[in-house]
GROMACS .gro file of C-alpha atoms in nm:
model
  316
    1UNK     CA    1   2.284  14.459  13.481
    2UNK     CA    2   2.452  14.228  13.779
    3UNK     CA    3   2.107  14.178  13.915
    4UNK     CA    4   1.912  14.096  13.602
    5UNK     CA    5   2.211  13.826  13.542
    6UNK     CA    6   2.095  13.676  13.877
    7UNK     CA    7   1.785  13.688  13.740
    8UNK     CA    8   1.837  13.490  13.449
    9UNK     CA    9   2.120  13.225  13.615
   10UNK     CA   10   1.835  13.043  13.765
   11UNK     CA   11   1.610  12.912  13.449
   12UNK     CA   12   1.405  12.654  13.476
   13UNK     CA   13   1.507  12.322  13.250
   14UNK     CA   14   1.142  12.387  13.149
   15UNK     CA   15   1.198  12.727  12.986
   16UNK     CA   16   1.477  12.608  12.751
   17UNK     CA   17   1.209  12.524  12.483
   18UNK     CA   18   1.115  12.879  12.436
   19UNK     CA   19   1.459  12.949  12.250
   20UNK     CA   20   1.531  12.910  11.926
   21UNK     CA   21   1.804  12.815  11.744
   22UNK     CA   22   1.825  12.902  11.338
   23UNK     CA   23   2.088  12.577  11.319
   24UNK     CA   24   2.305  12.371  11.483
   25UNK     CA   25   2.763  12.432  11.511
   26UNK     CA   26   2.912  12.403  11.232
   27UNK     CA   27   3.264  12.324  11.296
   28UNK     CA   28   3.315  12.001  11.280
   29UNK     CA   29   2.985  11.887  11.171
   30UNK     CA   30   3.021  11.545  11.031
   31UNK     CA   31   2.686  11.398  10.979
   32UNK     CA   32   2.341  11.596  10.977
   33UNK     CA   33   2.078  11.404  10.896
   34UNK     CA   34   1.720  11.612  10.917
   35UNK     CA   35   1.398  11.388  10.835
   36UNK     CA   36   1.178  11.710  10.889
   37UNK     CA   37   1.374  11.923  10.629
   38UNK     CA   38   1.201  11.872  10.293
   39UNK     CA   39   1.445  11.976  10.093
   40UNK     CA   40   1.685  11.682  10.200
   41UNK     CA   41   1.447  11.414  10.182
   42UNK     CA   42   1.313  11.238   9.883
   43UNK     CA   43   1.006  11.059   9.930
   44UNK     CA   44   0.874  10.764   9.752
   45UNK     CA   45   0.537  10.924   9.746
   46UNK     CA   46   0.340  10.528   9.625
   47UNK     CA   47   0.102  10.483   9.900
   48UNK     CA   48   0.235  10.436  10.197
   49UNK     CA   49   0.478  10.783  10.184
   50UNK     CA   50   0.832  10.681  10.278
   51UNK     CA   51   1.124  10.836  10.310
   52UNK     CA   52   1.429  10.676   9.986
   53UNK     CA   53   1.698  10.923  10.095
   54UNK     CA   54   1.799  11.181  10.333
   55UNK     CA   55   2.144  11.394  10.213
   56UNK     CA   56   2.381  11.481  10.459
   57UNK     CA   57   2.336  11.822  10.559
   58UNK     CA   58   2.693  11.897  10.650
   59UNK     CA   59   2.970  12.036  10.478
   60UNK     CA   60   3.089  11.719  10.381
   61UNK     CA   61   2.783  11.608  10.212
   62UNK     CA   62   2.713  11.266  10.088
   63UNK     CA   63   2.367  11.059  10.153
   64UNK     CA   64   2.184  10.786  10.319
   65UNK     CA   65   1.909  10.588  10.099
   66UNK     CA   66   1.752  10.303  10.049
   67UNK     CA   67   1.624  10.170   9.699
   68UNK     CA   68   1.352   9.912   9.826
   69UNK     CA   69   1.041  10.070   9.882
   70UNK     CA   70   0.913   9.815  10.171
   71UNK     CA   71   1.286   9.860  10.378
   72UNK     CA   72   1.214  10.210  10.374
   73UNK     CA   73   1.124  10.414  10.703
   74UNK     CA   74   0.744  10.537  10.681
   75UNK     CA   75   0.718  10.929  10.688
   76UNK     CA   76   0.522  11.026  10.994
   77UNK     CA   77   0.369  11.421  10.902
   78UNK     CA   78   0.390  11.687  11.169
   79UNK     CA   79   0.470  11.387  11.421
   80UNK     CA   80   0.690  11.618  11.697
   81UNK     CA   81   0.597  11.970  11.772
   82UNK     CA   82   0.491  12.011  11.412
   83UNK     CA   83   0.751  11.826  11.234
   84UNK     CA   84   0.755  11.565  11.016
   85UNK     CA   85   0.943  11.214  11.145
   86UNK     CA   86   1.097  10.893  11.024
   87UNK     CA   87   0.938  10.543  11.206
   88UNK     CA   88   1.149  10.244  11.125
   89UNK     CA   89   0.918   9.937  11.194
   90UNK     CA   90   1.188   9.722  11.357
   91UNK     CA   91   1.175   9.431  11.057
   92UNK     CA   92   1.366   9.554  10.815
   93UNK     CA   93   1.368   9.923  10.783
   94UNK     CA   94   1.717  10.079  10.706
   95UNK     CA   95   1.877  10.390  10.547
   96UNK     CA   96   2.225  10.350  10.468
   97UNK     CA   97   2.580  10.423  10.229
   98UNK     CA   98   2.851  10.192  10.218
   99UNK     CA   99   3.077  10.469  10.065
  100UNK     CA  100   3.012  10.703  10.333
  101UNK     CA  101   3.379  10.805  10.395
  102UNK     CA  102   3.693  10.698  10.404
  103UNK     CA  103   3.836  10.944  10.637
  104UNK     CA  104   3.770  10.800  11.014
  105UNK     CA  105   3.653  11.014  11.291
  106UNK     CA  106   3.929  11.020  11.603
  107UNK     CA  107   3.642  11.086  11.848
  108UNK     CA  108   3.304  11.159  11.799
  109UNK     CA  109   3.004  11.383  11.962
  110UNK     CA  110   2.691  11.215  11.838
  111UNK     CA  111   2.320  11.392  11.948
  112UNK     CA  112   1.970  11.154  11.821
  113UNK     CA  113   1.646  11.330  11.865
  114UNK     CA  114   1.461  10.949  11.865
  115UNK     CA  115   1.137  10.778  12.009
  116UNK     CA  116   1.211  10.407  12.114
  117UNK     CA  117   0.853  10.243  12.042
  118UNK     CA  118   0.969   9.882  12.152
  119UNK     CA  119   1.282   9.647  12.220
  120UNK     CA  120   1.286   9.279  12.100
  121UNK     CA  121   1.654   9.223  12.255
  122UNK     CA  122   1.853   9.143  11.950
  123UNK     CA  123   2.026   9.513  11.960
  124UNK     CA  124   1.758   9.752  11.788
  125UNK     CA  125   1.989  10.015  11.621
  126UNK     CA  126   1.970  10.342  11.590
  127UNK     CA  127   2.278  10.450  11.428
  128UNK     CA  128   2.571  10.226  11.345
  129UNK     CA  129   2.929  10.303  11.145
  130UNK     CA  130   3.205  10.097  11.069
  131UNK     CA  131   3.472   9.962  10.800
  132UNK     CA  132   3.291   9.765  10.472
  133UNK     CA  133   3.176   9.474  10.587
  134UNK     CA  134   3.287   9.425  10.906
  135UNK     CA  135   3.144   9.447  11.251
  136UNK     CA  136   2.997   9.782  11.329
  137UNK     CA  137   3.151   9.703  11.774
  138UNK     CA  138   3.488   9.648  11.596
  139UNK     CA  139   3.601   9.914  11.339
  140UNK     CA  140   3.314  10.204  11.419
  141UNK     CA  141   3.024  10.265  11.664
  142UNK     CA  142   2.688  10.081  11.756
  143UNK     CA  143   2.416  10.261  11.956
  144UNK     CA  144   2.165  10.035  11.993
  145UNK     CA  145   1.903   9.942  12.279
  146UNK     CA  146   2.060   9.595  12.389
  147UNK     CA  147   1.998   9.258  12.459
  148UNK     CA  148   1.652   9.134  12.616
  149UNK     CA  149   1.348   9.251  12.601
  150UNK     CA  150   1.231   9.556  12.747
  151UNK     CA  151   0.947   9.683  12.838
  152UNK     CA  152   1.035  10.069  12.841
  153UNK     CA  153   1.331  10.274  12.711
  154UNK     CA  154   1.560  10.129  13.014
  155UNK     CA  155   1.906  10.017  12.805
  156UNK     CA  156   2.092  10.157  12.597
  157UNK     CA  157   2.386   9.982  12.436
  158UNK     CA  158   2.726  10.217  12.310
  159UNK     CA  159   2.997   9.989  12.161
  160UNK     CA  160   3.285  10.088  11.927
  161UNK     CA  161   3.680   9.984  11.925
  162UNK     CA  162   3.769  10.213  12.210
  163UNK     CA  163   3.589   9.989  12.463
  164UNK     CA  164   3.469   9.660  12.347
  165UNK     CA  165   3.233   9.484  12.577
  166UNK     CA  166   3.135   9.161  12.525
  167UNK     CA  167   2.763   9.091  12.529
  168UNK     CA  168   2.736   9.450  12.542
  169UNK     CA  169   2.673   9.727  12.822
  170UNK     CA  170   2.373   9.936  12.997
  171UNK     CA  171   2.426  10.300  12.992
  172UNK     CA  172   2.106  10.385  13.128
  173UNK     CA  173   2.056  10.485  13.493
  174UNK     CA  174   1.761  10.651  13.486
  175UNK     CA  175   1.538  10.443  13.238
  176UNK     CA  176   1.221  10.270  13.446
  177UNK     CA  177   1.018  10.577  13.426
  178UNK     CA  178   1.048  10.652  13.065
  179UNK     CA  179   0.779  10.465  12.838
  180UNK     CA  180   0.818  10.372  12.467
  181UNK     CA  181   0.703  10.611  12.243
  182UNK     CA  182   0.841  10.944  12.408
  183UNK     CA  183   1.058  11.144  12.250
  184UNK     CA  184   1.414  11.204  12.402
  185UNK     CA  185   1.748  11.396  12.299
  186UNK     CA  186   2.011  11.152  12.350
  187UNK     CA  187   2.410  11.272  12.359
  188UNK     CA  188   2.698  11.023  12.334
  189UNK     CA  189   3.035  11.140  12.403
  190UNK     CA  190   3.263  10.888  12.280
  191UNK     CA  191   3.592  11.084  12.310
  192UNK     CA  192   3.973  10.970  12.327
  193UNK     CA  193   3.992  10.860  12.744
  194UNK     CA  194   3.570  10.807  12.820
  195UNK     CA  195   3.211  10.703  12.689
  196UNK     CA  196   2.920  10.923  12.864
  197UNK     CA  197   2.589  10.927  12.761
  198UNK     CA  198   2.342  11.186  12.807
  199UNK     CA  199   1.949  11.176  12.793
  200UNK     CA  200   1.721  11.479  12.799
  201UNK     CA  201   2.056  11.709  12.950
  202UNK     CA  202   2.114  11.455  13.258
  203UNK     CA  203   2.422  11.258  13.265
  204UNK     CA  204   2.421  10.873  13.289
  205UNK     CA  205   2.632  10.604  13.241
  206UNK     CA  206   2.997  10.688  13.200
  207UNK     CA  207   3.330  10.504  13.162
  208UNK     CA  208   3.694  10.570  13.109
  209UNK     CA  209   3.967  10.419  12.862
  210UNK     CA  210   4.288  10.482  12.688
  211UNK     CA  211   4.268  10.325  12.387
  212UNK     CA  212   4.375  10.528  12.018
  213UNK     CA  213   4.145  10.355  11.782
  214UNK     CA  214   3.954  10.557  11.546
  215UNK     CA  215   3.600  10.558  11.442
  216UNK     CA  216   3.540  10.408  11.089
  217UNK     CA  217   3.294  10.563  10.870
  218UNK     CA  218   3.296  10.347  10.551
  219UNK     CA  219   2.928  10.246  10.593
  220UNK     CA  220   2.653  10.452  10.792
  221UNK     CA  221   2.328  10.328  10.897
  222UNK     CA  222   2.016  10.450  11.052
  223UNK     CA  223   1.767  10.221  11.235
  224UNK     CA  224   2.017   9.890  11.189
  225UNK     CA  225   2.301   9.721  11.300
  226UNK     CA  226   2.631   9.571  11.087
  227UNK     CA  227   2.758   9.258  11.280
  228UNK     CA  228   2.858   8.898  11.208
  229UNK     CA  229   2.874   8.937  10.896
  230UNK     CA  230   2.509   9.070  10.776
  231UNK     CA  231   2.245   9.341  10.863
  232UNK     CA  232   2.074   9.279  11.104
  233UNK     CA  233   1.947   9.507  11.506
  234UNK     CA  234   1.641   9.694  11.316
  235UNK     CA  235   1.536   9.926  11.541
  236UNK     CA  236   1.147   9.993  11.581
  237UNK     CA  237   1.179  10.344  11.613
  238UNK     CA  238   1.088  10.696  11.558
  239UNK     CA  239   1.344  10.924  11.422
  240UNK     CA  240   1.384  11.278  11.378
  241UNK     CA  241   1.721  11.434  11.348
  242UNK     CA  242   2.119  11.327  11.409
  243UNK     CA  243   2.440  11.536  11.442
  244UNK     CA  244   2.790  11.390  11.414
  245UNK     CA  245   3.031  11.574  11.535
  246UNK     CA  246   3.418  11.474  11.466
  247UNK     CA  247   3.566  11.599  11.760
  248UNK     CA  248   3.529  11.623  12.143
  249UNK     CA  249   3.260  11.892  12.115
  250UNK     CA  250   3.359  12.237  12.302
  251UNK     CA  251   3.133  12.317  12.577
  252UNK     CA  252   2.966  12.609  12.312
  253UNK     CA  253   2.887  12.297  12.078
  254UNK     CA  254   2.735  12.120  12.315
  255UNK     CA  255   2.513  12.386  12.473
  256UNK     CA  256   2.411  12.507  12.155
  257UNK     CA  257   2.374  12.215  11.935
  258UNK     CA  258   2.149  12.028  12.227
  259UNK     CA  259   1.918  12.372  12.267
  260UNK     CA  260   1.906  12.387  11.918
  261UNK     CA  261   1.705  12.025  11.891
  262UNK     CA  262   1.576  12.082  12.223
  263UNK     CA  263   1.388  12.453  12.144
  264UNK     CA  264   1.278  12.264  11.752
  265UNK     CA  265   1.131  12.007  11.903
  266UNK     CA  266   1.014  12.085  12.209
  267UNK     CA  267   1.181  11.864  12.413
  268UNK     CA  268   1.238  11.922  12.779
  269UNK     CA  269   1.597  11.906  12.925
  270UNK     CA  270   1.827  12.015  13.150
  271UNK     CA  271   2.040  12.197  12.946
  272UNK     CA  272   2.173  12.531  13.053
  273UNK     CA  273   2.019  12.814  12.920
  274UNK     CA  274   2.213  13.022  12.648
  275UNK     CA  275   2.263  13.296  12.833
  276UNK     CA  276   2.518  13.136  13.041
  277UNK     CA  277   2.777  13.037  12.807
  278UNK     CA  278   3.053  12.783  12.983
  279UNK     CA  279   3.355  13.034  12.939
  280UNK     CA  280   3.152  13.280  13.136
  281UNK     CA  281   3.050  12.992  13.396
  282UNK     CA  282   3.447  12.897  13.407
  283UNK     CA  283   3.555  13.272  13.480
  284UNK     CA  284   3.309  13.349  13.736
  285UNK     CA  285   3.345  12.967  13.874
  286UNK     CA  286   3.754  12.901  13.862
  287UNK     CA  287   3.735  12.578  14.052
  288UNK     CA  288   3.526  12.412  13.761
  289UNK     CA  289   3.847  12.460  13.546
  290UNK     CA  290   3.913  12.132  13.776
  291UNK     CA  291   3.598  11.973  13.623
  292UNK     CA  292   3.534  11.825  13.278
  293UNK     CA  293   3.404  11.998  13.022
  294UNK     CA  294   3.060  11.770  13.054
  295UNK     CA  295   3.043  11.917  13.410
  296UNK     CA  296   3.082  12.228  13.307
  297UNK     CA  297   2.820  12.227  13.053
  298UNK     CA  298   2.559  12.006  13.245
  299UNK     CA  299   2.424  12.210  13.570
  300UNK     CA  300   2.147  12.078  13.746
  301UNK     CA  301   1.898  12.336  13.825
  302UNK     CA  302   1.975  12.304  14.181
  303UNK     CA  303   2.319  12.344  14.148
  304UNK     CA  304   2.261  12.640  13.947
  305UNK     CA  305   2.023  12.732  14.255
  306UNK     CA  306   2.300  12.687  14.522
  307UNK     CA  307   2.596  12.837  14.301
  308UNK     CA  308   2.383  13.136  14.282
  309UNK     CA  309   2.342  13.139  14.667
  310UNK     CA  310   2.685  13.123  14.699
  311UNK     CA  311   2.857  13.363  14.452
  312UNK     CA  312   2.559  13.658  14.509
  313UNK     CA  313   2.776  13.917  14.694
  314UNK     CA  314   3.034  13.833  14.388
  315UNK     CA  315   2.813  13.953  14.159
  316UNK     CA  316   2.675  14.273  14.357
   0.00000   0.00000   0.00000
């Protein structure tokens, strides 16, 4: 049984998409938002089909909508690995509520299975929260893909009350090589003391912070941007799914929820397999008790490689 657990410590990124995951974590599921679930979509089915509303697939319920047939995202059929997809055309597309909630999120865990298809520079959203009519950077969270144009997916812009930058900020470190038009699994960490962002399992950009301010949820949108007063930062994108999670997300959450989107839509990432749950990894490992709980989660396939190396006559 020791050696077969060798066996299995060492799979490849690649092999993540053959598991399958019936749903994501529950607990503390905030926002779930699933454009290839027909039953929560309604589709305004006039020629072109697009997607009116999407309902909240989370406990706490609620929806997003939008009543204007031309602002509403086109539905793309069997787009990603078979599923069907949202593409907001980056003019005016928008789901939204603005009576979302009035009960404000602490910290959040947010994961975006998304296709960037291009980037004019004014801030193309792809998810934004905040208080009623005021500035989505201010009183919730922006994640957006920045100022200036860009010719790939190489900038990606996180704002929100803990950490205000001005002008905004590149989270991206890894970007040049990743065209528009491919899919990714994005993960934003905006907890109480750091922003991290993750793409496709690899870790990016990451700062630290102390700053108590909550996350407002009053108004939710999907492919724009609430700033200055008006809607504006459509995003010409392609959408899938989106968990909100109201909490720093345990490393369980994270392993799961990510494999869950990963395995569904076939996306490759670095992601550790599910086999090697982090309280396991933390036992067997005591000096990553040291680490945080990203680091824990997040192993490289080479450093699963060389911890495997190292800890062999452990496990024998």
């Amino acid at each position: 049984m020791q050696r077969l657990f060798i066996q299995r410590l060492a799979v490849l990124p690649s092999a993540l998409t053959s598991f399958s995951f019936a749903q994501p974590v529950q607990t503390n599921l905030r926002m779930w938002f699933d454009a290839s679930d027909p039953a929560a979509r309604t589709l305004d089915t006039t020629a072109p089909i697009t997607v009116s509303s999407l309902i909240n697939k989370a406990a706490s319920g609620g929806t997003i909508s939008q009543a204007t047939k031309s602002k509403q995202p086109l539905l793309i059929a069997a787009d990603l690995n078979g599923r069907d997809v949202m593409r907001f055309d980056g003019i005016n597309d928008v789901l939204l509520n603005n009576a979302f909630s009035s009960t404000p999120m602490s910290e959040g865990t947010f994961f975006i299975v998304f296709a960037p298809m291009s980037s004019n520079g004014s801030y193309p959203g792809l998810i934004s929260t905040g208080s009623s009519g005021q500035s989505d950077y201010l009183t919730g969270i922006n994640i957006d893909l920045g100022s200036g144009f860009q010719s790939s997916f190489n900038y990606l812009n996180i704002e929100g009350p803990k950490l205000i930058t001005p002008g905004g900020r590149n989270y991206r470190t890894t970007g040049n090589s990743n065209p528009f038009g491919q899919w990714h699994l994005l993960q934003v960490n905006y907890w109480s003391s750091r922003l991290e962002l993750v793409v496709d399992g690899n870790r990016e950009g990451r700062v630290t912070f102390t700053a108590p301010a909550v996350l407002n949820i009053n108004e939710v949108r999907l492919g724009a941007r609430w700033y200055s007063g008006s809607e504006r930062g459509y995003g010409d994108i392609k959408l899938a799914e989106v968990l909100v999670y109201d909490s720093a997300a345990d490393c369980d959450t994270l392993n799961t929820s990510a494999l869950y989107l990963a395995a569904k839509y076939n996306i490759a990432t670095s992601y550790l397999p599910p086999r090697l749950p982090c309280r396991f990894q933390r036992r067997l490992h005591p000096r990553f008790l040291r680490l945080s709980r990203f680091r824990e989660c997040l192993l490289t396939e080479r450093t699963q490689f060389r911890l495997q190396r190292r800890h062999r006559h452990r496990l024998l």
